[in-house]
Amino acid sequence: MLKEKKQLDEQLRLLPFFYELYEEQINDLLKYCSLKDKVKNHHLFMQGDPMQSLYFLCRGKIKVYKIDGKGRELIVGIYKEGELFPQDYFFEDHTHYLTNAYVLEDATVLSIPIFYFEQLLEKYPKLYAILFKMVGEQIIDLRSRLEDKIFFTSEEQVINLLLRLARNYAVTLSNQKILFLTSFQVKDLANMIGFSRETVSRIMNKFIMQNLIEKDEKGRLILNPMLIKDFYQ
């Protein structure tokens, strides 16, 4: 029990959302929060489940997605360490989850009951500023995807998606090329922008032939920003 409490305390202090809380406030959080380890290829929650908690991702990678009336999957977001999910809570009646959370890589999440999260915000209003910034970044990403649908061709939409993902999941190499540290399946890329897997596969293969993208020996994507720049001209 003491070991679990110590691990929880350590994780709380690592999450940016709680940086500005004092010792007393952290100790209060320990009473309500819990850590959960989740294995790859399992769900954390499902669409329609009662919404009782929000989650901070401490380790791993989580995919949050919706299933429409025709059974099609639309990815809402791929979450990284430190991020809060799901977004449903901020925009809809939050009695039930409107999305699914799927574990892409073995993960540790910090669970916080919604009733206590709301009490926390009321008690420490300065947390609203941090929360608005986190949610705002997610809204900008969704807006960008919508604008892409309206203004860009299918090939441009795929490039734009890769560039957005690169901000969080890639590094710039000495030769200025961009290396993805996380792998994304063609299916996931397709579901992020509402394309068929075949369409995205065809576009990606075309980009490889044009040297816009390549893969390293581990199969990780590498973007060539100079050729991508020429692509838009």
mmCIF file of C-alpha atoms in Angstrom:
data_model
loop_
_atom_site.group_PDB
_atom_site.id
_atom_site.type_symbol
_atom_site.label_atom_id
_atom_site.label_comp_id
_atom_site.label_asym_id
_atom_site.label_seq_id
_atom_site.Cartn_x
_atom_site.Cartn_y
_atom_site.Cartn_z
ATOM 1 C CA MET A 1 0.000 0.000 0.000
ATOM 2 C CA LEU A 2 2.794 2.416 0.917
ATOM 3 C CA LYS A 3 4.641 1.528 -2.302
ATOM 4 C CA GLU A 4 1.528 2.244 -4.393
ATOM 5 C CA LYS A 5 0.995 5.562 -2.614
ATOM 6 C CA LYS A 6 4.621 6.529 -3.248
ATOM 7 C CA GLN A 7 4.308 5.686 -6.965
ATOM 8 C CA LEU A 8 1.112 7.728 -7.173
ATOM 9 C CA ASP A 9 2.766 10.662 -5.418
ATOM 10 C CA GLU A 10 5.700 10.539 -7.845
ATOM 11 C CA GLN A 11 3.436 10.435 -10.902
ATOM 12 C CA LEU A 12 1.317 13.337 -9.665
ATOM 13 C CA ARG A 13 4.404 15.513 -9.299
ATOM 14 C CA LEU A 14 5.524 14.654 -12.847
ATOM 15 C CA LEU A 15 2.262 15.756 -14.481
ATOM 16 C CA PRO A 16 2.406 19.423 -15.646
ATOM 17 C CA PHE A 17 -1.238 19.941 -14.704
ATOM 18 C CA PHE A 18 -0.371 19.586 -10.995
ATOM 19 C CA TYR A 19 2.961 21.446 -10.969
ATOM 20 C CA GLU A 20 1.667 24.464 -9.084
ATOM 21 C CA LEU A 21 -0.119 22.595 -6.292
ATOM 22 C CA TYR A 22 1.308 22.717 -2.791
ATOM 23 C CA GLU A 23 2.208 19.741 -0.597
ATOM 24 C CA GLU A 24 -1.129 19.835 1.215
ATOM 25 C CA GLN A 25 -2.993 19.849 -2.083
ATOM 26 C CA ILE A 26 -0.970 16.915 -3.435
ATOM 27 C CA ASN A 27 -1.735 14.943 -0.279
ATOM 28 C CA ASP A 28 -5.431 15.676 -0.801
ATOM 29 C CA LEU A 29 -5.204 14.342 -4.370
ATOM 30 C CA LEU A 30 -3.682 11.086 -3.160
ATOM 31 C CA LYS A 31 -6.966 10.263 -1.436
ATOM 32 C CA TYR A 32 -8.935 10.209 -4.669
ATOM 33 C CA CYS A 33 -6.582 9.412 -7.565
ATOM 34 C CA SER A 34 -5.313 5.985 -8.559
ATOM 35 C CA LEU A 35 -2.809 4.521 -11.027
ATOM 36 C CA LYS A 36 -3.790 1.865 -13.528
ATOM 37 C CA ASP A 37 -1.458 -0.198 -15.699
ATOM 38 C CA LYS A 38 -3.021 -1.161 -19.018
ATOM 39 C CA VAL A 39 -1.697 -3.728 -21.474
ATOM 40 C CA LYS A 40 -1.324 -3.044 -25.194
ATOM 41 C CA ASN A 41 -4.315 -3.910 -27.415
ATOM 42 C CA HIS A 42 -6.900 -3.555 -24.629
ATOM 43 C CA HIS A 43 -9.544 -0.903 -23.995
ATOM 44 C CA LEU A 44 -9.521 1.485 -21.054
ATOM 45 C CA PHE A 45 -13.194 2.363 -21.597
ATOM 46 C CA MET A 46 -15.804 1.880 -24.296
ATOM 47 C CA GLN A 47 -18.325 4.134 -25.977
ATOM 48 C CA GLY A 48 -21.509 4.034 -23.868
ATOM 49 C CA ASP A 49 -19.810 3.115 -20.568
ATOM 50 C CA PRO A 50 -20.790 5.327 -17.596
ATOM 51 C CA MET A 51 -18.360 8.243 -17.417
ATOM 52 C CA GLN A 52 -16.984 8.215 -13.896
ATOM 53 C CA SER A 53 -13.354 9.299 -14.332
ATOM 54 C CA LEU A 54 -10.978 11.377 -16.409
ATOM 55 C CA TYR A 55 -7.449 10.194 -17.150
ATOM 56 C CA PHE A 56 -3.957 11.586 -17.383
ATOM 57 C CA LEU A 57 -1.540 9.508 -19.437
ATOM 58 C CA CYS A 58 1.660 8.854 -17.462
ATOM 59 C CA ARG A 59 3.301 6.340 -19.807
ATOM 60 C CA GLY A 60 2.574 4.710 -23.164
ATOM 61 C CA LYS A 61 0.205 5.689 -25.952
ATOM 62 C CA ILE A 62 -3.613 5.808 -26.016
ATOM 63 C CA LYS A 63 -5.896 6.111 -29.028
ATOM 64 C CA VAL A 64 -9.301 7.721 -28.467
ATOM 65 C CA TYR A 65 -11.819 7.106 -31.244
ATOM 66 C CA LYS A 66 -15.516 7.070 -32.130
ATOM 67 C CA ILE A 67 -17.599 4.571 -34.080
ATOM 68 C CA ASP A 68 -20.284 6.102 -36.287
ATOM 69 C CA GLY A 69 -23.655 4.640 -37.216
ATOM 70 C CA LYS A 70 -22.118 2.750 -40.144
ATOM 71 C CA GLY A 71 -19.435 1.148 -38.008
ATOM 72 C CA ARG A 72 -16.638 3.388 -39.277
ATOM 73 C CA GLU A 73 -13.842 4.406 -36.932
ATOM 74 C CA LEU A 74 -12.800 8.046 -36.565
ATOM 75 C CA ILE A 75 -9.768 8.772 -34.411
ATOM 76 C CA VAL A 76 -10.292 11.776 -32.132
ATOM 77 C CA GLY A 77 -6.716 11.804 -30.886
ATOM 78 C CA ILE A 78 -3.537 9.901 -30.116
ATOM 79 C CA TYR A 79 -2.501 10.886 -26.609
ATOM 80 C CA LYS A 80 0.999 11.200 -25.219
ATOM 81 C CA GLU A 81 2.437 11.440 -21.714
ATOM 82 C CA GLY A 82 0.994 14.226 -19.564
ATOM 83 C CA GLU A 83 -2.195 14.715 -21.577
ATOM 84 C CA LEU A 84 -5.734 14.605 -20.239
ATOM 85 C CA PHE A 85 -8.518 12.621 -21.919
ATOM 86 C CA PRO A 86 -11.252 12.100 -23.073
ATOM 87 C CA GLN A 87 -12.427 15.354 -24.633
ATOM 88 C CA ASP A 88 -16.100 14.320 -24.444
ATOM 89 C CA TYR A 89 -16.270 15.632 -20.894
ATOM 90 C CA PHE A 90 -15.715 19.247 -21.971
ATOM 91 C CA PHE A 91 -18.292 19.429 -24.755
ATOM 92 C CA GLU A 92 -21.141 17.013 -24.088
ATOM 93 C CA ASP A 93 -23.414 15.621 -21.394
ATOM 94 C CA HIS A 94 -20.845 13.554 -19.544
ATOM 95 C CA THR A 95 -22.983 10.801 -18.053
ATOM 96 C CA HIS A 96 -21.525 8.288 -20.541
ATOM 97 C CA TYR A 97 -18.346 8.094 -22.605
ATOM 98 C CA LEU A 98 -18.939 9.092 -26.226
ATOM 99 C CA THR A 99 -15.622 7.622 -27.345
ATOM 100 C CA ASN A 100 -13.447 4.548 -26.901
ATOM 101 C CA ALA A 101 -9.940 4.551 -25.414
ATOM 102 C CA TYR A 102 -7.622 1.891 -26.828
ATOM 103 C CA VAL A 103 -4.130 1.113 -25.552
ATOM 104 C CA LEU A 104 -1.637 1.262 -28.440
ATOM 105 C CA GLU A 105 1.420 0.759 -26.199
ATOM 106 C CA ASP A 106 1.589 -0.604 -22.645
ATOM 107 C CA ALA A 107 0.397 2.323 -20.562
ATOM 108 C CA THR A 108 0.043 3.736 -17.072
ATOM 109 C CA VAL A 109 -2.824 6.152 -16.517
ATOM 110 C CA LEU A 110 -3.775 8.286 -13.549
ATOM 111 C CA SER A 111 -7.504 8.081 -12.910
ATOM 112 C CA ILE A 112 -9.303 10.972 -11.214
ATOM 113 C CA PRO A 113 -13.050 10.819 -10.404
ATOM 114 C CA ILE A 114 -15.056 13.493 -12.211
ATOM 115 C CA PHE A 115 -16.763 14.704 -9.034
ATOM 116 C CA TYR A 116 -13.368 15.349 -7.448
ATOM 117 C CA PHE A 117 -11.897 16.900 -10.610
ATOM 118 C CA GLU A 118 -14.724 19.450 -10.582
ATOM 119 C CA GLN A 119 -14.164 20.153 -6.875
ATOM 120 C CA LEU A 120 -10.455 20.615 -7.589
ATOM 121 C CA LEU A 121 -11.141 23.224 -10.262
ATOM 122 C CA GLU A 122 -13.483 25.127 -7.960
ATOM 123 C CA LYS A 123 -10.967 25.029 -5.121
ATOM 124 C CA TYR A 124 -7.924 26.002 -7.230
ATOM 125 C CA PRO A 125 -9.112 28.298 -10.057
ATOM 126 C CA LYS A 126 -5.554 28.719 -11.392
ATOM 127 C CA LEU A 127 -5.845 25.180 -12.748
ATOM 128 C CA TYR A 128 -8.381 26.475 -15.272
ATOM 129 C CA ALA A 129 -5.632 28.305 -17.166
ATOM 130 C CA ILE A 130 -3.638 25.081 -17.547
ATOM 131 C CA LEU A 131 -6.772 23.140 -18.483
ATOM 132 C CA PHE A 132 -7.812 25.676 -21.138
ATOM 133 C CA LYS A 133 -4.361 25.482 -22.708
ATOM 134 C CA MET A 134 -4.479 21.666 -22.854
ATOM 135 C CA VAL A 135 -7.996 21.528 -24.275
ATOM 136 C CA GLY A 136 -7.282 24.441 -26.604
ATOM 137 C CA GLU A 137 -4.419 22.547 -28.259
ATOM 138 C CA GLN A 138 -6.732 19.590 -28.858
ATOM 139 C CA ILE A 139 -9.432 21.835 -30.337
ATOM 140 C CA ILE A 140 -6.889 23.429 -32.699
ATOM 141 C CA ASP A 141 -5.901 19.968 -33.936
ATOM 142 C CA LEU A 142 -9.536 19.045 -34.632
ATOM 143 C CA ARG A 143 -10.130 22.380 -36.362
ATOM 144 C CA SER A 144 -7.045 21.857 -38.529
ATOM 145 C CA ARG A 145 -8.360 18.488 -39.649
ATOM 146 C CA LEU A 146 -11.727 20.048 -40.550
ATOM 147 C CA GLU A 147 -10.069 22.857 -42.522
ATOM 148 C CA ASP A 148 -7.936 20.306 -44.370
ATOM 149 C CA LYS A 149 -11.111 18.526 -45.474
ATOM 150 C CA ILE A 150 -12.427 21.734 -46.995
ATOM 151 C CA PHE A 151 -9.341 23.323 -48.543
ATOM 152 C CA PHE A 152 -6.815 20.577 -49.379
ATOM 153 C CA THR A 153 -6.529 17.604 -51.712
ATOM 154 C CA SER A 154 -6.301 14.076 -50.306
ATOM 155 C CA GLU A 155 -2.522 14.022 -50.758
ATOM 156 C CA GLU A 156 -2.119 17.380 -49.028
ATOM 157 C CA GLN A 157 -4.301 16.175 -46.155
ATOM 158 C CA VAL A 158 -2.003 13.202 -45.572
ATOM 159 C CA ILE A 159 1.083 15.435 -45.607
ATOM 160 C CA ASN A 160 -0.570 17.898 -43.217
ATOM 161 C CA LEU A 161 -1.488 15.058 -40.872
ATOM 162 C CA LEU A 162 2.089 13.754 -40.829
ATOM 163 C CA LEU A 163 3.437 17.241 -40.117
ATOM 164 C CA ARG A 164 1.003 17.693 -37.202
ATOM 165 C CA LEU A 165 1.919 14.303 -35.744
ATOM 166 C CA ALA A 166 5.612 15.134 -36.119
ATOM 167 C CA ARG A 167 5.278 17.977 -33.605
ATOM 168 C CA ASN A 168 4.693 15.477 -30.824
ATOM 169 C CA TYR A 169 6.140 12.200 -32.036
ATOM 170 C CA ALA A 170 9.238 13.040 -34.083
ATOM 171 C CA VAL A 171 12.658 14.668 -33.864
ATOM 172 C CA THR A 172 14.673 16.677 -36.381
ATOM 173 C CA LEU A 173 17.903 14.988 -37.474
ATOM 174 C CA SER A 174 21.200 16.705 -38.265
ATOM 175 C CA ASN A 175 20.359 16.567 -41.990
ATOM 176 C CA GLN A 176 17.071 18.408 -41.224
ATOM 177 C CA LYS A 177 14.973 15.349 -42.019
ATOM 178 C CA ILE A 178 12.226 14.471 -39.525
ATOM 179 C CA LEU A 179 12.307 11.048 -37.861
ATOM 180 C CA PHE A 180 9.199 9.607 -36.199
ATOM 181 C CA LEU A 181 10.006 7.936 -32.881
ATOM 182 C CA THR A 182 6.531 6.408 -32.753
ATOM 183 C CA SER A 183 5.153 4.205 -35.508
ATOM 184 C CA PHE A 184 1.685 4.812 -36.932
ATOM 185 C CA GLN A 185 -0.207 2.157 -38.866
ATOM 186 C CA VAL A 186 -1.765 3.085 -42.213
ATOM 187 C CA LYS A 187 -5.139 2.206 -40.664
ATOM 188 C CA ASP A 188 -4.619 4.757 -37.887
ATOM 189 C CA LEU A 189 -3.599 7.509 -40.315
ATOM 190 C CA ALA A 190 -6.664 6.754 -42.433
ATOM 191 C CA ASN A 191 -9.014 6.878 -39.456
ATOM 192 C CA MET A 192 -7.601 10.225 -38.322
ATOM 193 C CA ILE A 193 -8.675 11.928 -41.542
ATOM 194 C CA GLY A 194 -11.644 9.801 -42.590
ATOM 195 C CA PHE A 195 -10.016 8.087 -45.583
ATOM 196 C CA SER A 196 -10.034 4.414 -46.529
ATOM 197 C CA ARG A 197 -6.934 2.409 -45.685
ATOM 198 C CA GLU A 198 -6.405 1.745 -49.404
ATOM 199 C CA THR A 199 -6.392 5.474 -50.217
ATOM 200 C CA VAL A 200 -3.800 6.307 -47.575
ATOM 201 C CA SER A 201 -1.666 3.289 -48.522
ATOM 202 C CA ARG A 202 -1.661 4.396 -52.171
ATOM 203 C CA ILE A 203 -0.732 7.973 -51.230
ATOM 204 C CA MET A 204 2.041 6.859 -48.855
ATOM 205 C CA ASN A 205 3.540 4.583 -51.517
ATOM 206 C CA LYS A 206 3.476 7.471 -53.978
ATOM 207 C CA PHE A 207 5.254 9.718 -51.459
ATOM 208 C CA ILE A 208 7.931 7.067 -50.931
ATOM 209 C CA MET A 209 8.530 6.897 -54.692
ATOM 210 C CA GLN A 210 8.810 10.712 -54.773
ATOM 211 C CA ASN A 211 11.225 10.644 -51.784
ATOM 212 C CA LEU A 212 8.873 12.851 -49.757
ATOM 213 C CA ILE A 213 9.011 10.170 -47.090
ATOM 214 C CA GLU A 214 11.221 7.153 -46.423
ATOM 215 C CA LYS A 215 11.697 4.519 -43.732
ATOM 216 C CA ASP A 216 14.712 3.667 -41.602
ATOM 217 C CA GLU A 217 15.951 0.148 -40.786
ATOM 218 C CA LYS A 218 13.354 -0.098 -37.975
ATOM 219 C CA GLY A 219 10.514 0.815 -40.307
ATOM 220 C CA ARG A 220 10.067 4.292 -38.789
ATOM 221 C CA LEU A 221 8.899 7.117 -41.024
ATOM 222 C CA ILE A 222 11.264 9.886 -42.090
ATOM 223 C CA LEU A 223 9.947 13.082 -43.661
ATOM 224 C CA ASN A 224 11.976 15.177 -46.097
ATOM 225 C CA PRO A 225 10.846 18.757 -45.310
ATOM 226 C CA MET A 226 12.611 20.364 -48.276
ATOM 227 C CA LEU A 227 10.828 18.133 -50.794
ATOM 228 C CA ILE A 228 7.569 18.554 -48.872
ATOM 229 C CA LYS A 229 7.989 22.328 -49.183
ATOM 230 C CA ASP A 230 8.372 21.952 -52.967
ATOM 231 C CA PHE A 231 5.276 19.714 -52.974
ATOM 232 C CA TYR A 232 3.069 22.674 -52.012
ATOM 233 C CA GLN A 233 4.468 25.001 -54.670
#
